[in-house]
Amino acid sequence: MNKKKWEIRQAKLSDADSLARCMYDAYSQFKEKLGGQDLPPMLVDYEEEIRSYPVWVACDGEHLVGGLILVFSETYTTIANVAVHPEFQGHGLGRGLIEFAQKQAELRGHNEIRLVTHSGMSENITLYSHLGWKEYERSENKVFMTKLL
């Protein structure tokens, strides 16, 4: 198997359509598992996200293969969205984006990073737990996780 390569860079408005397709592809694999439910990141206006939040994309040459959206509060950073195109899953890009998010949090002087995932996305919960994240709350189908940096 060929080793997948990528670079992470700040998103540009011109990335919005490719980012939307990447997010849709990444989340659509969970749709059947979640009873046909579309997850919120599949329905977002990514041009507006790029204008409003710090957004990064991972690219393999010309192809956008991952995305990361962060929200910075006064005391912690939240990963609002992180996703990897299905063809690039299992190659370390998800971990790379999460580590990049942690570095961004540290650059802002934050010692905590948070995220919310769907309870039906057990693979993601397992990955986050493996990377040192701890669950601190559940509400309906949401799992709230945190990691101290």
Coordinates of N, CA, C and O in Angstrom, one line a residue:
M1 N 0.8 -1.2 0.0 CA 0.0 0.0 0.0 C 0.9 1.2 0.0 O 1.9 1.3 0.7
N2 N 0.5 2.2 -0.8 CA 1.3 3.5 -0.9 C 1.0 4.3 0.3 O -0.2 4.4 0.8
K3 N 2.0 4.9 0.9 CA 1.8 5.8 2.0 C 1.2 7.1 1.5 O 1.6 7.7 0.6
K4 N 0.1 7.5 2.2 CA -0.6 8.7 1.8 C 0.1 9.9 2.4 O 0.6 9.8 3.5
K5 N 0.2 11.0 1.7 CA 0.9 12.2 2.1 C 0.0 13.3 2.0 O -0.9 13.4 1.2
W6 N 0.2 14.3 2.9 CA -0.7 15.5 2.9 C 0.1 16.6 3.6 O 1.1 16.4 4.3
E7 N -0.5 17.8 3.4 CA 0.0 19.0 4.2 C -1.3 19.7 4.7 O -2.3 19.7 4.1
I8 N -1.1 20.3 5.9 CA -2.2 21.0 6.5 C -1.9 22.5 6.3 O -0.8 23.0 6.5
R9 N -2.9 23.3 5.8 CA -2.8 24.7 5.6 C -4.1 25.4 6.0 O -5.1 24.8 6.1
Q10 N -4.0 26.7 6.2 CA -5.2 27.5 6.4 C -6.1 27.4 5.2 O -5.7 27.5 4.1
A11 N -7.4 27.3 5.5 CA -8.4 27.2 4.4 C -8.6 28.6 3.8 O -8.5 29.6 4.4
K12 N -8.9 28.6 2.5 CA -9.3 29.8 1.7 C -10.7 29.6 1.3 O -11.3 28.5 1.2
L13 N -11.4 30.8 1.0 CA -12.8 30.7 0.6 C -12.9 29.8 -0.6 O -13.9 29.1 -0.7
S14 N -11.9 29.7 -1.5 CA -12.0 28.9 -2.7 C -12.0 27.4 -2.3 O -12.3 26.5 -3.2
D15 N -11.7 27.0 -1.1 CA -11.8 25.6 -0.6 C -13.1 25.2 -0.2 O -13.4 24.0 0.1
A16 N -14.1 26.1 -0.1 CA -15.4 25.8 0.5 C -16.1 24.6 -0.1 O -16.6 23.7 0.6
D17 N -16.2 24.6 -1.4 CA -16.9 23.5 -2.1 C -16.2 22.1 -1.9 O -16.8 21.1 -1.6
S18 N -14.9 22.1 -2.0 CA -14.1 20.9 -1.8 C -14.2 20.4 -0.4 O -14.3 19.2 -0.1
L19 N -14.2 21.4 0.6 CA -14.3 21.0 2.0 C -15.7 20.4 2.3 O -15.8 19.4 3.0
A20 N -16.7 21.0 1.7 CA -18.1 20.5 1.8 C -18.2 19.1 1.3 O -18.8 18.2 2.0
R21 N -17.6 18.8 0.2 CA -17.6 17.4 -0.4 C -16.9 16.5 0.5 O -17.3 15.3 0.7
C22 N -15.7 16.9 1.0 CA -14.9 16.1 1.9 C -15.7 15.7 3.1 O -15.7 14.6 3.6
M23 N -16.3 16.7 3.8 CA -17.1 16.5 5.0 C -18.2 15.6 4.7 O -18.5 14.7 5.5
Y24 N -18.9 15.8 3.6 CA -20.1 15.0 3.3 C -19.6 13.5 3.1 O -20.3 12.6 3.7
D25 N -18.6 13.3 2.4 CA -18.1 11.9 2.1 C -17.6 11.3 3.5 O -17.9 10.1 3.7
A26 N -17.0 12.1 4.3 CA -16.5 11.5 5.6 C -17.6 11.1 6.5 O -17.6 10.1 7.1
Y27 N -18.7 11.9 6.6 CA -19.8 11.7 7.5 C -20.8 10.7 6.9 O -21.5 10.1 7.6
S28 N -20.9 10.7 5.6 CA -22.0 9.8 5.0 C -21.8 8.4 5.3 O -22.8 7.6 5.3
Q29 N -20.6 7.9 5.6 CA -20.3 6.5 5.9 C -21.0 6.1 7.2 O -21.2 4.9 7.5
F30 N -21.4 7.1 8.0 CA -22.1 6.8 9.3 C -23.6 6.9 9.2 O -24.3 6.5 10.1
K31 N -24.1 7.4 8.0 CA -25.5 7.6 7.9 C -26.3 6.3 8.1 O -27.3 6.4 8.8
E32 N -26.0 5.2 7.5 CA -26.7 4.0 7.7 C -26.7 3.6 9.1 O -27.7 3.2 9.7
K33 N -25.5 3.6 9.7 CA -25.3 3.2 11.1 C -26.2 4.0 12.0 O -26.6 3.6 13.1
L34 N -26.4 5.3 11.7 CA -27.2 6.2 12.5 C -28.7 6.3 12.0 O -29.4 7.3 12.3
G35 N -29.1 5.3 11.4 CA -30.5 5.2 11.0 C -30.9 6.2 9.9 O -32.1 6.7 9.9
G36 N -30.0 6.5 9.0 CA -30.3 7.5 7.9 C -30.2 8.9 8.3 O -30.5 9.8 7.5
Q37 N -29.8 9.2 9.5 CA -29.7 10.6 10.0 C -28.5 11.3 9.4 O -27.4 10.7 9.3
D38 N -28.7 12.5 8.8 CA -27.6 13.3 8.4 C -27.0 14.0 9.6 O -27.7 14.5 10.5
L39 N -25.7 14.0 9.8 CA -25.1 14.7 10.9 C -24.9 16.1 10.5 O -24.7 16.5 9.3
P40 N -24.9 17.0 11.5 CA -24.9 18.4 11.2 C -23.7 18.9 10.3 O -24.0 19.7 9.4
P41 N -22.5 18.3 10.4 CA -21.4 18.8 9.5 C -21.7 18.5 8.0 O -21.1 19.1 7.2
M42 N -22.7 17.7 7.7 CA -23.0 17.4 6.3 C -23.8 18.6 5.7 O -24.0 18.7 4.5
L43 N -24.4 19.4 6.5 CA -25.3 20.4 6.1 C -24.8 21.9 6.2 O -25.6 22.8 6.1
V44 N -23.6 22.0 6.6 CA -23.0 23.3 6.9 C -22.6 24.1 5.7 O -22.2 23.6 4.7
D45 N -22.7 25.4 5.7 CA -22.2 26.3 4.7 C -20.7 26.6 5.0 O -20.4 27.4 5.9
Y46 N -19.9 25.9 4.3 CA -18.5 25.9 4.6 C -17.8 27.2 4.2 O -16.8 27.6 4.8
E47 N -18.4 28.0 3.3 CA -17.9 29.3 3.0 C -18.1 30.2 4.2 O -17.1 30.9 4.6
E48 N -19.2 30.1 4.8 CA -19.5 30.9 6.1 C -18.6 30.4 7.2 O -18.1 31.2 8.0
E49 N -18.3 29.1 7.3 CA -17.4 28.6 8.3 C -16.0 29.2 8.2 O -15.4 29.6 9.1
I50 N -15.5 29.2 6.9 CA -14.2 29.7 6.6 C -14.1 31.2 7.0 O -13.1 31.7 7.5
R51 N -15.2 31.9 6.7 CA -15.2 33.4 7.1 C -15.2 33.6 8.6 O -14.7 34.6 9.1
S52 N -15.9 32.7 9.3 CA -16.2 32.9 10.7 C -15.3 32.3 11.7 O -15.2 32.8 12.9
Y53 N -14.6 31.2 11.4 CA -13.8 30.4 12.3 C -12.4 30.1 11.7 O -12.2 30.1 10.5
P54 N -11.5 29.8 12.6 CA -10.2 29.3 12.1 C -10.5 27.9 11.5 O -10.9 27.0 12.2
V55 N -10.2 27.7 10.2 CA -10.4 26.5 9.5 C -9.1 26.1 8.7 O -8.5 27.0 8.1
W56 N -8.8 24.9 8.9 CA -7.6 24.3 8.2 C -8.1 23.2 7.3 O -9.0 22.5 7.6
V57 N -7.3 23.0 6.2 CA -7.6 21.8 5.4 C -6.3 21.0 5.2 O -5.2 21.5 5.3
A58 N -6.5 19.7 4.9 CA -5.4 18.8 4.6 C -5.5 18.5 3.1 O -6.6 18.2 2.7
C59 N -4.4 18.7 2.4 CA -4.4 18.5 1.0 C -3.3 17.4 0.6 O -2.2 17.4 1.2
D60 N -3.7 16.6 -0.3 CA -2.8 15.7 -1.0 C -2.6 16.2 -2.4 O -3.4 16.0 -3.3
G61 N -1.5 17.0 -2.5 CA -1.3 17.7 -3.8 C -2.5 18.7 -4.0 O -2.7 19.5 -3.2
E62 N -3.2 18.5 -5.1 CA -4.4 19.4 -5.4 C -5.7 18.9 -4.7 O -6.7 19.7 -4.8
H63 N -5.7 17.8 -4.1 CA -7.0 17.2 -3.6 C -7.1 17.5 -2.1 O -6.2 17.2 -1.3
L64 N -8.2 18.1 -1.7 CA -8.5 18.4 -0.3 C -9.0 17.1 0.3 O -10.0 16.5 -0.2
V65 N -8.4 16.6 1.3 CA -8.7 15.3 1.9 C -9.0 15.3 3.4 O -9.3 14.2 4.0
G66 N -9.1 16.5 4.0 CA -9.4 16.6 5.4 C -9.7 18.0 5.8 O -9.3 18.9 5.1
G67 N -10.4 18.2 6.9 CA -10.7 19.5 7.4 C -10.8 19.6 8.9 O -11.0 18.6 9.5
L68 N -10.5 20.8 9.4 CA -10.5 21.0 10.8 C -11.0 22.4 11.1 O -10.6 23.4 10.5
I69 N -12.0 22.5 12.0 CA -12.6 23.8 12.4 C -12.5 23.9 13.9 O -12.9 23.0 14.6
L70 N -11.9 25.0 14.3 CA -11.7 25.2 15.8 C -12.5 26.4 16.2 O -12.8 27.3 15.4
V71 N -12.8 26.4 17.5 CA -13.4 27.6 18.2 C -12.6 27.8 19.4 O -12.4 26.9 20.2
F72 N -12.2 29.0 19.6 CA -11.3 29.4 20.7 C -12.2 30.2 21.7 O -12.8 31.2 21.4
S73 N -12.3 29.7 23.0 CA -12.9 30.4 24.0 C -11.8 31.1 24.8 O -10.6 31.0 24.4
E74 N -12.1 31.7 25.9 CA -11.0 32.4 26.7 C -10.1 31.4 27.3 O -8.9 31.6 27.5
T75 N -10.6 30.2 27.7 CA -9.8 29.3 28.5 C -9.5 27.9 27.9 O -8.7 27.2 28.4
Y76 N -10.2 27.6 26.8 CA -10.0 26.3 26.1 C -10.3 26.4 24.6 O -11.0 27.4 24.2
T77 N -9.9 25.4 23.9 CA -10.2 25.3 22.5 C -11.1 24.2 22.2 O -11.0 23.1 22.9
T78 N -12.1 24.4 21.3 CA -13.0 23.3 20.9 C -12.8 22.9 19.5 O -12.6 23.8 18.6
I79 N -12.7 21.6 19.2 CA -12.7 21.1 17.9 C -14.1 21.1 17.5 O -14.9 20.2 17.9
A80 N -14.6 22.0 16.6 CA -16.0 22.1 16.2 C -16.2 21.0 15.1 O -17.3 20.5 15.0
N81 N -15.2 20.7 14.3 CA -15.4 19.7 13.3 C -14.0 19.2 12.9 O -13.1 20.0 12.7
V82 N -13.8 17.9 12.7 CA -12.6 17.3 12.2 C -13.1 16.1 11.4 O -13.9 15.3 11.8
A83 N -12.6 16.0 10.1 CA -13.0 14.9 9.3 C -12.0 14.6 8.2 O -11.2 15.5 7.8
V84 N -11.9 13.4 7.8 CA -11.0 12.9 6.8 C -11.8 12.1 5.7 O -12.6 11.3 6.0
H85 N -11.4 12.4 4.5 CA -12.1 11.7 3.4 C -11.8 10.2 3.5 O -10.7 9.8 4.0
P86 N -12.8 9.4 3.2 CA -12.7 8.0 3.5 C -11.5 7.3 2.8 O -10.9 6.4 3.4
E87 N -11.0 7.8 1.7 CA -9.8 7.2 1.0 C -8.6 7.5 1.9 O -7.6 6.8 1.6
F88 N -8.6 8.5 2.8 CA -7.4 8.8 3.5 C -7.5 8.3 5.0 O -6.6 8.5 5.8
Q89 N -8.6 7.7 5.3 CA -8.8 7.2 6.7 C -7.9 6.0 6.9 O -7.7 5.2 6.0
G90 N -7.4 5.9 8.1 CA -6.5 4.8 8.5 C -5.0 5.0 8.1 O -4.2 4.1 8.2
H91 N -4.7 6.2 7.7 CA -3.3 6.6 7.4 C -2.7 7.6 8.3 O -1.7 8.2 8.0
G92 N -3.4 7.9 9.4 CA -2.8 8.9 10.4 C -3.2 10.3 10.2 O -2.8 11.2 11.0
L93 N -4.0 10.6 9.2 CA -4.4 12.0 9.0 C -5.3 12.5 10.1 O -5.2 13.6 10.5
G94 N -6.3 11.7 10.5 CA -7.1 12.1 11.6 C -6.3 12.5 12.8 O -6.5 13.5 13.5
R95 N -5.4 11.6 13.2 CA -4.5 11.9 14.3 C -3.7 13.1 14.1 O -3.5 14.0 15.0
G96 N -3.2 13.3 12.8 CA -2.4 14.5 12.5 C -3.2 15.8 12.7 O -2.7 16.8 13.2
L97 N -4.5 15.8 12.3 CA -5.4 16.9 12.4 C -5.6 17.2 13.9 O -5.7 18.4 14.3
I98 N -5.9 16.2 14.7 CA -6.1 16.4 16.1 C -4.9 16.9 16.8 O -4.9 17.8 17.6
E99 N -3.7 16.4 16.4 CA -2.4 16.9 17.0 C -2.2 18.4 16.6 O -1.8 19.2 17.4
F100 N -2.6 18.7 15.4 CA -2.5 20.1 14.9 C -3.4 21.0 15.7 O -3.0 22.1 16.1
A101 N -4.6 20.5 16.0 CA -5.6 21.3 16.8 C -5.0 21.5 18.2 O -5.1 22.6 18.8
Q102 N -4.4 20.5 18.8 CA -3.8 20.6 20.1 C -2.7 21.6 20.1 O -2.6 22.4 21.0
K103 N -1.9 21.7 19.1 CA -0.8 22.7 19.0 C -1.4 24.1 18.9 O -0.8 25.0 19.4
Q104 N -2.5 24.2 18.1 CA -3.1 25.5 18.0 C -3.6 26.0 19.4 O -3.5 27.2 19.7
A105 N -4.2 25.1 20.1 CA -4.7 25.4 21.5 C -3.5 25.8 22.3 O -3.6 26.8 23.1
E106 N -2.4 25.1 22.3 CA -1.3 25.5 23.1 C -0.7 26.8 22.7 O -0.3 27.6 23.6
L107 N -0.7 27.1 21.4 CA -0.2 28.4 20.9 C -1.1 29.6 21.5 O -0.6 30.7 21.7
R108 N -2.3 29.3 21.9 CA -3.2 30.3 22.5 C -3.1 30.3 24.0 O -3.9 30.9 24.7
G109 N -2.2 29.5 24.6 CA -2.1 29.4 26.0 C -3.1 28.5 26.7 O -3.3 28.6 27.9
H110 N -3.9 27.7 25.9 CA -4.9 26.9 26.5 C -4.3 25.5 26.9 O -3.4 25.0 26.2
N111 N -4.8 25.0 28.0 CA -4.3 23.7 28.5 C -5.4 22.7 28.4 O -5.3 21.6 29.0
E112 N -6.5 23.0 27.7 CA -7.6 22.1 27.6 C -8.2 22.2 26.2 O -8.3 23.3 25.6
I113 N -8.5 21.1 25.6 CA -9.2 21.0 24.3 C -10.4 20.1 24.4 O -10.4 19.1 25.2
R114 N -11.5 20.5 23.8 CA -12.7 19.8 23.9 C -13.3 19.4 22.5 O -12.9 20.1 21.5
L115 N -14.2 18.5 22.5 CA -15.0 18.1 21.3 C -16.2 17.4 21.7 O -16.4 17.0 22.8
V116 N -17.2 17.4 20.7 CA -18.4 16.6 20.9 C -18.5 15.7 19.7 O -18.3 16.1 18.6
T117 N -18.9 14.4 20.0 CA -19.1 13.5 18.9 C -20.4 12.8 19.1 O -21.0 12.9 20.2
H118 N -20.8 12.0 18.2 CA -22.1 11.3 18.2 C -21.9 9.9 18.9 O -20.9 9.2 18.6
S119 N -22.8 9.6 19.8 CA -22.6 8.3 20.5 C -22.6 7.1 19.6 O -22.0 6.0 19.9
G120 N -23.2 7.2 18.4 CA -23.2 6.1 17.4 C -21.9 6.0 16.6 O -21.7 5.0 15.9
M121 N -20.9 6.9 16.8 CA -19.7 6.9 16.1 C -18.6 6.3 17.0 O -17.6 6.9 17.4
S122 N -18.8 5.0 17.4 CA -18.0 4.3 18.4 C -16.5 4.3 17.9 O -15.6 4.4 18.8
E123 N -16.2 4.2 16.6 CA -14.8 4.2 16.1 C -14.1 5.5 16.5 O -13.0 5.5 16.9
N124 N -14.8 6.6 16.4 CA -14.2 7.9 16.8 C -14.0 8.0 18.3 O -13.0 8.5 18.7
I125 N -15.0 7.5 19.1 CA -14.8 7.6 20.5 C -13.6 6.7 20.9 O -12.8 7.1 21.8
T126 N -13.5 5.6 20.3 CA -12.3 4.7 20.6 C -11.0 5.4 20.2 O -10.0 5.4 21.0
L127 N -11.0 6.0 19.0 CA -9.8 6.8 18.6 C -9.4 7.9 19.6 O -8.3 8.0 20.1
Y128 N -10.4 8.7 20.0 CA -10.2 9.8 20.9 C -9.7 9.3 22.2 O -8.7 9.8 22.8
S129 N -10.3 8.2 22.7 CA -9.9 7.7 24.0 C -8.4 7.2 23.9 O -7.6 7.4 24.8
H130 N -8.1 6.5 22.8 CA -6.7 6.1 22.6 C -5.7 7.2 22.6 O -4.6 7.1 23.0
L131 N -6.2 8.4 22.1 CA -5.3 9.6 22.1 C -5.3 10.4 23.3 O -4.8 11.5 23.4
G132 N -5.9 9.9 24.4 CA -5.9 10.5 25.7 C -7.1 11.4 26.1 O -7.0 12.1 27.1
W133 N -8.1 11.3 25.3 CA -9.3 12.1 25.6 C -10.2 11.4 26.6 O -10.2 10.1 26.6
K134 N -10.9 12.1 27.4 CA -11.8 11.6 28.4 C -13.2 12.1 28.2 O -13.4 13.3 28.0
E135 N -14.1 11.2 28.4 CA -15.5 11.6 28.3 C -15.9 12.3 29.6 O -15.6 11.8 30.7
Y136 N -16.6 13.4 29.5 CA -17.0 14.1 30.7 C -18.5 14.3 30.8 O -19.1 14.7 31.8
E137 N -19.3 14.0 29.7 CA -20.7 14.2 29.7 C -21.3 13.5 28.5 O -20.7 13.4 27.5
R138 N -22.6 13.1 28.7 CA -23.4 12.6 27.6 C -24.8 13.3 27.7 O -25.3 13.4 28.8
S139 N -25.3 13.6 26.5 CA -26.6 14.2 26.5 C -27.3 13.8 25.2 O -26.8 14.1 24.1
E140 N -28.4 13.0 25.3 CA -29.0 12.4 24.2 C -28.0 11.6 23.4 O -27.4 10.7 23.9
N141 N -27.7 12.0 22.1 CA -26.8 11.2 21.3 C -25.4 11.9 21.3 O -24.5 11.4 20.5
K142 N -25.1 12.8 22.1 CA -23.9 13.6 22.1 C -22.9 13.0 23.2 O -23.4 12.8 24.3
V143 N -21.7 12.9 22.8 CA -20.6 12.5 23.8 C -19.7 13.7 23.9 O -19.0 14.0 22.8
F144 N -19.5 14.3 25.0 CA -18.6 15.4 25.2 C -17.3 14.8 25.8 O -17.3 14.1 26.8
M145 N -16.2 15.3 25.1 CA -14.9 14.8 25.5 C -13.9 15.9 25.7 O -14.1 17.0 25.1
T146 N -12.9 15.7 26.6 CA -11.9 16.7 26.9 C -10.5 16.0 27.0 O -10.4 14.9 27.2
K147 N -9.5 16.9 26.7 CA -8.2 16.4 26.9 C -7.4 17.6 27.5 O -7.4 18.7 27.0
L148 N -6.6 17.3 28.6 CA -5.7 18.3 29.2 C -4.4 18.2 28.4 O -3.9 17.1 28.1
L149 N -3.9 19.4 28.1 CA -2.6 19.5 27.3 C -1.4 19.7 28.2 O -1.6 20.2 29.3

